[in-house]
Amino acid sequence: MSLRAVKGMKDILPDEISKWHRLERAFRDRVEGYGFREARFPIVEPTALFVRTIGETTDIVEKEMYTFTDRGDKSLTLRPEGTASAVRAYVQHSVQGREPVTKWYYIGPMYRRERPAKGRYRQFYQAGIEVFGDPGPYIDAEVIDMVVGFIASLGITEVEVLVNSIGGAATRQNYTAALLAYLEPHRDELCADCQRRMDANPLRVLDCKVPRCVEIAADAPPILKHLTDDDRAHFDRLQEALTKLGTPYRIVGSLVRGLDYYTGTLFEVLGKGEGLGAQNALLGGGRYDQLVKSLGGPDTPAIGFAMGLERLLMAMPEVESESHVDVFVVAAQPTVRAEAALLGRELRETGLRVESDLRGGSLKSQLRRADKMNTRIAMILGESEVAAGAVQLKDLRAQKQHTVFRKEAAKRAHEILAG
Ligand code: AMP
């Protein structure tokens, strides 16, 4: 029996990787431009971390976590998302004592045992940010504006930005009563999960994907009508700031998102272009003002988002992939193979990416490999070139070849590559 990757988990081979690198580099550049710094957290965490933060009645915790008992009888879980770890680390390292506002970003794999589909995997990658210590609303607007600008910079133009507010504890208390009054007559029509959610966390019912529950949720009273004055003022300021920044958005009162820790501002960006299919949520985020405290830290407001990298890659326009090699060094005779290795090293020391076929082979077969790699330049070294301190430099795109001094070869290659 041949072994294959776990269902829903994919290999990313080198032919695909340049797109990933481009995306990750663009993300780093963008968020570092706003003062975010990278943090890396363990992929495995104590199970209790996710149960306590994401929430016991959420789909992730109820159905999707990869949880196992290690050899020390501890219950561990492969992280299904990044915020819980970030908050745990923020509290564990008493980061609040070092700076009033902390801005972190992360990139890495997440694990959820969902039903695999196009754009939905069991191991997928997220890039996200977290801001600790700023109650908003201006940081909320800046974060939304930052990520919308980032997505546009990837060439993804057809997007929709959804925003909502679910307010703080007081708003939620008011709203829960109104929501329950609305749901109660429909209790028997709801799915078994939602019937349980009604008692544990009624807001969760609004996030159910079962068709009949979706229909019932659509007519539920909107939470925005139940915001306290403070929560309303926050949401109004956020909208004013987004308008000032020129970020288009749509208010969607039914947006609650599937995790328990959110408070106040929520947002999601949907991809509208073809290619994404049904899994069109590119990113989601929001405020979680109670989470740091609930994990034993000081009262610290916070906001963050996470984007699915696979979905961004699916939505990004195709660009011609560049060669991963600048120069292919060709040894014209077996006697100069060691000399060719030396030339390769000289060229690499100037920053060029250099390949060669040190197994040897005919001149023609070596040049064919250079061509296959879409390399721009070949440098051919034979006995006469070695004797003369020269190389044959062939521009494979222009199909021009001439002899250059070996000590000038790297400079010439850089000039050709710079166009
Ligand atoms: P969430 O952590 O659920 O708010 O998800 C944030 C983003 O991660 C989503 O908008 C998706 O882009 C991405 N995402 C979530 N789950 C998956 C999955 N199973 N496969 C691929 N991407 C996902």
Short mmCIF file of C-alpha atoms and ligand atoms in Angstrom, two decimals:
data_model
loop_
_atom_site.label_atom_id
_atom_site.label_comp_id
_atom_site.label_asym_id
_atom_site.label_seq_id
_atom_site.Cartn_x
_atom_site.Cartn_y
_atom_site.Cartn_z
CA MET A 1 0.00 0.00 0.00
CA SER A 2 1.44 3.34 -0.94
CA LEU A 3 1.40 6.03 1.70
CA ARG A 4 -0.24 9.30 0.86
CA ALA A 5 -0.63 12.66 2.61
CA VAL A 6 -3.45 12.87 5.15
CA LYS A 7 -6.81 13.75 3.55
CA GLY A 8 -7.28 17.50 3.36
CA MET A 9 -3.54 18.17 3.75
CA LYS A 10 -1.52 19.18 0.73
CA ASP A 11 2.08 19.16 -0.34
CA ILE A 12 3.33 22.45 -1.71
CA LEU A 13 6.04 21.65 -4.24
CA PRO A 14 8.69 24.07 -5.52
CA ASP A 15 6.80 24.87 -8.74
CA GLU A 16 4.09 26.50 -6.63
CA ILE A 17 6.29 28.04 -4.00
CA SER A 18 7.25 31.29 -5.72
CA LYS A 19 3.62 32.43 -5.51
CA TRP A 20 3.61 31.61 -1.79
CA HIS A 21 6.85 33.50 -1.27
CA ARG A 22 5.50 36.50 -3.14
CA LEU A 23 2.36 36.51 -1.00
CA GLU A 24 4.21 36.08 2.28
CA ARG A 25 6.77 38.76 1.39
CA ALA A 26 4.03 41.19 0.39
CA PHE A 27 2.23 40.52 3.68
CA ARG A 28 5.37 41.05 5.77
CA ASP A 29 6.22 44.26 3.91
CA ARG A 30 2.71 45.60 4.30
CA VAL A 31 2.22 44.93 8.00
CA GLU A 32 5.77 45.91 8.95
CA GLY A 33 4.98 49.23 7.30
CA TYR A 34 2.33 49.63 10.03
CA GLY A 35 4.65 48.72 12.90
CA PHE A 36 3.78 45.03 13.28
CA ARG A 37 6.52 42.58 14.29
CA GLU A 38 6.55 38.85 13.72
CA ALA A 39 5.93 36.36 16.52
CA ARG A 40 6.06 32.57 16.19
CA PHE A 41 4.07 30.28 18.44
CA PRO A 42 4.06 26.51 18.92
CA ILE A 43 1.83 24.51 16.62
CA VAL A 44 0.75 22.35 19.56
CA GLU A 45 -0.94 23.89 22.59
CA PRO A 46 -2.79 22.61 25.67
CA THR A 47 -6.32 21.66 24.57
CA ALA A 48 -7.80 23.81 27.33
CA LEU A 49 -6.43 26.94 25.65
CA PHE A 50 -8.73 26.53 22.66
CA VAL A 51 -11.72 25.30 24.66
CA ARG A 52 -11.53 28.35 26.90
CA THR A 53 -10.95 30.95 24.19
CA ILE A 54 -12.72 29.77 21.04
CA GLY A 55 -15.59 28.41 23.13
CA GLU A 56 -17.07 25.02 23.97
CA THR A 57 -20.12 25.38 21.75
CA THR A 58 -18.26 26.40 18.59
CA ASP A 59 -17.89 24.13 15.58
CA ILE A 60 -14.12 24.22 15.92
CA VAL A 61 -14.09 22.94 19.49
CA GLU A 62 -17.07 20.61 19.16
CA LYS A 63 -16.10 18.92 15.92
CA GLU A 64 -12.90 20.01 14.28
CA MET A 65 -9.89 19.91 16.56
CA TYR A 66 -7.02 17.47 16.20
CA THR A 67 -6.70 16.54 19.85
CA PHE A 68 -4.51 13.80 21.25
CA THR A 69 -3.06 12.63 24.52
CA ASP A 70 0.73 12.74 24.63
CA ARG A 71 2.95 10.24 26.40
CA GLY A 72 2.76 12.32 29.55
CA ASP A 73 -1.06 12.01 29.58
CA LYS A 74 -1.56 15.64 28.64
CA SER A 75 -4.35 16.62 26.26
CA LEU A 76 -2.78 18.58 23.41
CA THR A 77 -4.29 20.07 20.27
CA LEU A 78 -2.89 21.12 16.90
CA ARG A 79 -3.74 24.81 16.77
CA PRO A 80 -6.91 25.53 14.78
CA GLU A 81 -6.16 29.28 14.70
CA GLY A 82 -3.58 31.80 15.88
CA THR A 83 -5.24 34.28 18.22
CA ALA A 84 -5.49 31.94 21.22
CA SER A 85 -1.74 31.28 21.12
CA ALA A 86 -0.95 34.97 20.68
CA VAL A 87 -3.01 35.87 23.72
CA ARG A 88 -1.50 33.05 25.75
CA ALA A 89 2.00 34.25 24.84
CA TYR A 90 1.11 37.88 25.54
CA VAL A 91 -0.05 36.95 29.04
CA GLN A 92 2.72 34.39 29.71
CA HIS A 93 5.49 36.88 28.91
CA SER A 94 3.83 39.86 30.62
CA VAL A 95 4.21 41.83 27.42
CA GLN A 96 1.89 44.59 28.67
CA GLY A 97 4.65 45.72 31.06
CA ARG A 98 7.02 46.45 28.18
CA GLU A 99 4.92 48.63 25.90
CA PRO A 100 1.47 50.18 25.99
CA VAL A 101 0.48 48.92 22.54
CA THR A 102 1.73 45.64 21.07
CA LYS A 103 1.44 44.80 17.38
CA TRP A 104 2.26 41.25 16.33
CA TYR A 105 1.88 39.30 13.12
CA TYR A 106 2.23 35.60 12.37
CA ILE A 107 2.20 33.24 9.41
CA GLY A 108 1.77 29.51 9.75
CA PRO A 109 -0.26 26.34 9.38
CA MET A 110 -3.56 25.73 11.20
CA TYR A 111 -5.48 22.48 11.59
CA ARG A 112 -9.21 21.85 11.47
CA ARG A 113 -10.90 18.58 10.70
CA GLU A 114 -13.48 20.09 8.37
CA ARG A 115 -14.96 18.41 5.33
CA PRO A 116 -12.37 19.01 2.62
CA ALA A 117 -13.58 21.04 -0.35
CA LYS A 118 -12.13 23.48 -2.83
CA GLY A 119 -10.59 26.22 -0.67
CA ARG A 120 -11.18 24.26 2.53
CA TYR A 121 -8.42 22.05 3.91
CA ARG A 122 -7.56 20.28 7.12
CA GLN A 123 -4.13 21.87 7.17
CA PHE A 124 -4.23 25.41 5.82
CA TYR A 125 -2.10 28.49 6.26
CA GLN A 126 -3.08 31.72 7.88
CA ALA A 127 -1.37 35.08 8.06
CA GLY A 128 -2.74 37.28 10.80
CA ILE A 129 -2.16 40.24 13.05
CA GLU A 130 -3.06 41.11 16.63
CA VAL A 131 -3.03 44.52 18.31
CA PHE A 132 -3.05 44.58 22.12
CA GLY A 133 -3.68 47.66 24.25
CA ASP A 134 -5.61 49.95 21.90
CA PRO A 135 -9.37 50.16 22.54
CA GLY A 136 -10.08 51.64 19.10
CA PRO A 137 -12.07 52.63 17.13
CA TYR A 138 -9.35 54.27 15.02
CA ILE A 139 -7.06 51.26 15.17
CA ASP A 140 -10.03 49.12 14.06
CA ALA A 141 -10.37 51.30 10.98
CA GLU A 142 -6.64 51.31 10.30
CA VAL A 143 -6.41 47.53 10.52
CA ILE A 144 -9.34 47.10 8.12
CA ASP A 145 -7.91 49.69 5.75
CA MET A 146 -4.48 48.02 5.92
CA VAL A 147 -5.76 44.60 4.96
CA VAL A 148 -8.08 45.87 2.24
CA GLY A 149 -5.12 47.77 0.73
CA PHE A 150 -3.01 44.65 1.01
CA ILE A 151 -5.54 42.51 -0.83
CA ALA A 152 -5.83 45.12 -3.59
CA SER A 153 -2.02 45.18 -3.90
CA LEU A 154 -2.14 41.45 -4.74
CA GLY A 155 -4.26 42.26 -7.77
CA ILE A 156 -7.44 40.92 -6.12
CA THR A 157 -9.91 43.59 -7.07
CA GLU A 158 -13.30 41.99 -6.65
CA VAL A 159 -13.84 41.99 -2.90
CA GLU A 160 -16.50 42.97 -0.45
CA VAL A 161 -15.75 44.23 3.05
CA LEU A 162 -18.39 43.38 5.65
CA VAL A 163 -18.44 45.03 9.07
CA ASN A 164 -20.63 44.68 12.12
CA SER A 165 -20.53 45.23 15.84
CA ILE A 166 -21.73 42.77 18.45
CA GLY A 167 -20.88 45.17 21.28
CA GLY A 168 -19.61 44.38 24.73
CA ALA A 169 -21.10 42.41 27.62
CA ALA A 170 -23.97 44.83 28.29
CA THR A 171 -25.04 44.87 24.64
CA ARG A 172 -24.85 41.11 24.48
CA GLN A 173 -26.99 40.75 27.58
CA ASN A 174 -29.71 43.00 26.13
CA TYR A 175 -29.52 41.30 22.82
CA THR A 176 -29.51 37.74 24.09
CA ALA A 177 -32.88 38.32 25.73
CA ALA A 178 -34.34 39.69 22.48
CA LEU A 179 -32.79 36.91 20.41
CA LEU A 180 -34.08 34.17 22.70
CA ALA A 181 -37.57 35.67 22.61
CA TYR A 182 -37.40 35.46 18.82
CA LEU A 183 -35.87 31.96 18.67
CA GLU A 184 -38.06 30.29 21.28
CA PRO A 185 -41.08 29.71 18.97
CA HIS A 186 -38.70 28.20 16.38
CA ARG A 187 -36.86 25.94 18.82
CA ASP A 188 -38.19 22.68 17.34
CA GLU A 189 -37.26 23.70 13.80
CA LEU A 190 -33.63 24.35 14.67
CA CYS A 191 -30.97 21.67 14.32
CA ALA A 192 -29.97 19.72 17.42
CA ASP A 193 -26.75 21.73 17.73
CA CYS A 194 -28.64 25.02 17.68
CA GLN A 195 -31.13 23.79 20.26
CA ARG A 196 -28.16 23.24 22.54
CA ARG A 197 -26.61 26.55 21.51
CA MET A 198 -29.80 28.36 22.50
CA ASP A 199 -29.06 27.43 26.08
CA ALA A 200 -25.27 27.74 25.98
CA ASN A 201 -24.67 30.67 23.61
CA PRO A 202 -27.65 31.83 21.54
CA LEU A 203 -25.53 34.12 19.35
CA ARG A 204 -23.95 31.00 17.90
CA VAL A 205 -27.29 30.09 16.28
CA LEU A 206 -26.79 33.03 13.89
CA ASP A 207 -23.64 31.36 12.62
CA CYS A 208 -25.11 27.93 11.86
CA LYS A 209 -24.76 26.64 8.29
CA VAL A 210 -27.79 24.29 8.33
CA PRO A 211 -30.23 25.70 5.71
CA ARG A 212 -33.32 25.89 7.95
CA CYS A 213 -31.29 27.54 10.74
CA VAL A 214 -29.91 30.04 8.19
CA GLU A 215 -33.49 30.93 7.19
CA ILE A 216 -34.57 31.40 10.78
CA ALA A 217 -31.47 33.44 11.59
CA ALA A 218 -32.11 35.73 8.63
CA ASP A 219 -35.22 37.15 10.33
CA ALA A 220 -33.69 37.46 13.79
CA PRO A 221 -33.68 40.95 15.31
CA PRO A 222 -30.45 42.78 14.36
CA ILE A 223 -27.92 43.17 17.13
CA LEU A 224 -27.03 46.68 15.95
CA LYS A 225 -30.37 47.90 17.30
CA HIS A 226 -29.34 46.74 20.78
CA LEU A 227 -25.94 48.41 21.05
CA THR A 228 -25.36 50.43 24.22
CA ASP A 229 -24.56 54.12 23.72
CA ASP A 230 -20.82 53.46 24.11
CA ASP A 231 -20.84 50.56 21.67
CA ARG A 232 -22.90 52.59 19.21
CA ALA A 233 -20.46 55.53 19.47
CA HIS A 234 -17.51 53.17 18.82
CA PHE A 235 -19.20 51.73 15.76
CA ASP A 236 -20.12 55.21 14.46
CA ARG A 237 -16.52 56.46 14.85
CA LEU A 238 -15.25 53.34 13.08
CA GLN A 239 -17.52 54.04 10.13
CA GLU A 240 -16.48 57.69 9.98
CA ALA A 241 -12.81 56.68 9.98
CA LEU A 242 -13.35 54.09 7.24
CA THR A 243 -15.13 56.68 5.15
CA LYS A 244 -12.27 59.15 5.72
CA LEU A 245 -9.76 56.48 4.65
CA GLY A 246 -11.84 55.74 1.58
CA THR A 247 -12.30 52.07 2.48
CA PRO A 248 -15.54 50.75 1.01
CA TYR A 249 -17.57 48.55 3.37
CA ARG A 250 -21.03 47.16 3.90
CA ILE A 251 -22.72 46.81 7.27
CA VAL A 252 -24.07 43.30 7.78
CA GLY A 253 -26.01 43.01 11.02
CA SER A 254 -26.06 39.21 10.91
CA LEU A 255 -22.25 38.85 10.85
CA VAL A 256 -21.31 37.18 14.14
CA ARG A 257 -18.42 34.84 13.18
CA GLY A 258 -17.79 31.45 14.62
CA LEU A 259 -15.66 32.08 17.68
CA ASP A 260 -16.80 33.00 21.17
CA TYR A 261 -14.14 35.52 22.10
CA TYR A 262 -15.25 38.37 19.88
CA THR A 263 -16.62 41.65 21.27
CA GLY A 264 -17.50 44.84 19.41
CA THR A 265 -16.16 45.33 15.90
CA LEU A 266 -16.28 42.36 13.53
CA PHE A 267 -15.27 42.24 9.90
CA GLU A 268 -14.86 39.87 7.02
CA VAL A 269 -13.57 40.25 3.47
CA LEU A 270 -15.21 38.14 0.78
CA GLY A 271 -13.67 37.44 -2.62
CA LYS A 272 -16.18 37.97 -5.40
CA GLY A 273 -14.11 36.84 -8.38
CA GLU A 274 -14.31 33.49 -10.10
CA GLY A 275 -11.93 30.79 -8.99
CA LEU A 276 -12.76 30.84 -5.30
CA GLY A 277 -16.03 28.96 -5.42
CA ALA A 278 -18.14 28.60 -2.31
CA GLN A 279 -15.28 29.13 0.13
CA ASN A 280 -15.02 32.82 -0.59
CA ALA A 281 -14.19 34.22 2.86
CA LEU A 282 -10.67 35.58 2.44
CA LEU A 283 -10.28 36.77 5.99
CA GLY A 284 -12.09 37.41 9.20
CA GLY A 285 -11.36 39.35 12.32
CA GLY A 286 -12.60 41.52 15.09
CA ARG A 287 -12.21 42.82 18.59
CA TYR A 288 -11.69 40.55 21.57
CA ASP A 289 -11.53 42.95 24.50
CA GLN A 290 -12.12 40.35 27.24
CA LEU A 291 -9.81 37.59 26.08
CA VAL A 292 -6.50 38.69 27.65
CA LYS A 293 -8.22 39.09 31.01
CA SER A 294 -10.00 35.76 30.72
CA LEU A 295 -6.61 34.05 30.32
CA GLY A 296 -5.31 35.66 33.51
CA GLY A 297 -3.78 38.83 32.04
CA PRO A 298 -4.62 42.45 32.76
CA ASP A 299 -7.68 44.10 31.27
CA THR A 300 -6.41 44.67 27.72
CA PRO A 301 -8.47 45.58 24.67
CA ALA A 302 -7.39 43.86 21.47
CA ILE A 303 -8.23 43.38 17.82
CA GLY A 304 -6.95 41.03 15.13
CA PHE A 305 -7.67 39.19 11.92
CA ALA A 306 -6.53 36.07 10.07
CA MET A 307 -6.45 35.44 6.33
CA GLY A 308 -6.42 32.11 4.55
CA LEU A 309 -3.37 32.03 2.30
CA GLU A 310 -4.66 29.29 -0.01
CA ARG A 311 -7.77 31.34 -0.73
CA LEU A 312 -5.73 34.47 -1.44
CA LEU A 313 -3.56 32.45 -3.82
CA MET A 314 -6.66 31.17 -5.60
CA ALA A 315 -7.96 34.72 -5.98
CA MET A 316 -4.66 36.23 -7.11
CA PRO A 317 -4.19 36.71 -10.85
CA GLU A 318 -1.67 34.42 -12.49
CA VAL A 319 1.70 35.93 -13.24
CA GLU A 320 4.39 34.28 -15.29
CA SER A 321 6.67 32.52 -12.89
CA GLU A 322 10.26 33.67 -12.96
CA SER A 323 13.20 31.34 -13.18
CA HIS A 324 14.77 30.39 -9.88
CA VAL A 325 18.20 30.43 -11.54
CA ASP A 326 20.07 33.40 -13.07
CA VAL A 327 23.07 31.69 -14.62
CA PHE A 328 23.67 28.12 -15.77
CA VAL A 329 27.35 27.21 -15.88
CA VAL A 330 28.22 24.71 -18.59
CA ALA A 331 31.43 22.66 -18.62
CA ALA A 332 32.31 22.10 -22.28
CA GLN A 333 34.73 19.23 -21.53
CA PRO A 334 34.94 16.77 -18.63
CA THR A 335 38.40 18.18 -17.79
CA VAL A 336 36.96 21.56 -16.70
CA ARG A 337 34.20 20.33 -14.35
CA ALA A 338 36.04 21.34 -11.19
CA GLU A 339 36.88 24.70 -12.76
CA ALA A 340 33.17 25.11 -13.59
CA ALA A 341 32.33 24.49 -9.92
CA LEU A 342 34.81 27.22 -8.99
CA LEU A 343 33.27 29.64 -11.51
CA GLY A 344 29.84 28.86 -10.04
CA ARG A 345 31.09 29.77 -6.59
CA GLU A 346 32.66 33.03 -7.83
CA LEU A 347 29.36 34.03 -9.42
CA ARG A 348 27.27 33.11 -6.35
CA GLU A 349 29.49 35.27 -4.18
CA THR A 350 28.21 38.29 -6.15
CA GLY A 351 24.60 37.37 -5.35
CA LEU A 352 23.75 35.46 -8.54
CA ARG A 353 21.71 32.25 -8.33
CA VAL A 354 23.75 29.70 -10.21
CA GLU A 355 23.05 26.14 -11.32
CA SER A 356 25.19 23.68 -13.23
CA ASP A 357 25.16 20.02 -14.07
CA LEU A 358 28.26 18.69 -12.40
CA ARG A 359 27.42 15.21 -13.60
CA GLY A 360 28.76 16.45 -16.93
CA GLY A 361 27.09 15.38 -20.15
CA SER A 362 27.24 16.90 -23.60
CA LEU A 363 27.28 20.64 -24.19
CA LYS A 364 23.90 20.31 -25.86
CA SER A 365 22.28 18.44 -22.95
CA GLN A 366 23.61 20.96 -20.44
CA LEU A 367 22.23 23.86 -22.48
CA ARG A 368 18.91 22.04 -22.73
CA ARG A 369 18.72 21.92 -18.95
CA ALA A 370 19.46 25.64 -18.77
CA ASP A 371 16.62 26.22 -21.23
CA LYS A 372 14.23 24.04 -19.27
CA MET A 373 14.93 26.04 -16.14
CA ASN A 374 14.09 29.16 -18.10
CA THR A 375 17.51 30.52 -17.16
CA ARG A 376 18.43 33.83 -18.74
CA ILE A 377 22.19 33.29 -19.05
CA ALA A 378 24.51 30.38 -19.75
CA MET A 379 28.25 30.65 -19.12
CA ILE A 380 30.23 28.13 -21.07
CA LEU A 381 33.67 27.17 -19.90
CA GLY A 382 36.04 25.04 -22.01
CA GLU A 383 39.74 24.36 -21.92
CA SER A 384 40.55 27.29 -24.20
CA GLU A 385 38.46 29.69 -22.08
CA VAL A 386 40.19 28.51 -18.90
CA ALA A 387 43.59 29.05 -20.54
CA ALA A 388 42.57 32.56 -21.67
CA GLY A 389 40.91 33.60 -18.36
CA ALA A 390 37.62 33.97 -20.21
CA VAL A 391 34.10 32.50 -20.47
CA GLN A 392 31.52 32.34 -23.25
CA LEU A 393 28.50 34.29 -22.07
CA LYS A 394 25.27 33.35 -23.81
CA ASP A 395 22.13 35.43 -23.37
CA LEU A 396 19.56 32.68 -23.87
CA ARG A 397 16.68 35.05 -24.42
CA ALA A 398 18.44 37.29 -26.96
CA GLN A 399 20.29 34.25 -28.37
CA LYS A 400 23.55 36.24 -28.41
CA GLN A 401 26.88 34.84 -27.36
CA HIS A 402 30.25 36.48 -26.85
CA THR A 403 33.48 35.99 -25.00
CA VAL A 404 34.04 38.00 -21.83
CA PHE A 405 36.89 38.13 -19.33
CA ARG A 406 36.13 35.80 -16.45
CA LYS A 407 36.70 38.54 -13.90
CA GLU A 408 34.03 40.63 -15.62
CA ALA A 409 31.56 37.79 -16.13
CA ALA A 410 29.52 38.40 -12.97
CA LYS A 411 29.21 42.12 -13.67
CA ARG A 412 28.01 41.45 -17.22
CA ALA A 413 25.45 38.94 -15.93
CA HIS A 414 24.08 41.44 -13.43
CA GLU A 415 23.78 44.04 -16.21
CA ILE A 416 21.85 41.66 -18.46
CA LEU A 417 19.50 40.62 -15.63
CA ALA A 418 18.88 44.26 -14.69
CA GLY A 419 17.76 44.78 -18.31
P1 AMP B 1 -11.32 31.99 10.93
O1 AMP B 1 -10.09 31.71 11.76
O2 AMP B 1 -12.31 30.86 10.95
O3 AMP B 1 -11.89 33.32 11.21
O4 AMP B 1 -10.83 32.01 9.41
C1 AMP B 1 -10.06 33.05 8.89
C2 AMP B 1 -9.74 32.73 7.45
O5 AMP B 1 -8.96 31.53 7.37
C3 AMP B 1 -10.94 32.42 6.58
O6 AMP B 1 -11.51 33.60 6.08
C4 AMP B 1 -10.34 31.59 5.48
O7 AMP B 1 -9.71 32.42 4.52
C5 AMP B 1 -9.27 30.82 6.21
N1 AMP B 1 -9.73 29.46 6.56
C6 AMP B 1 -10.45 29.08 7.63
N2 AMP B 1 -10.65 27.75 7.61
C7 AMP B 1 -10.06 27.27 6.51
C8 AMP B 1 -9.90 25.96 5.94
N3 AMP B 1 -10.38 24.87 6.53
N4 AMP B 1 -9.20 25.85 4.77
C9 AMP B 1 -8.68 26.94 4.19
N5 AMP B 1 -8.79 28.19 4.68
C10 AMP B 1 -9.46 28.36 5.83
#
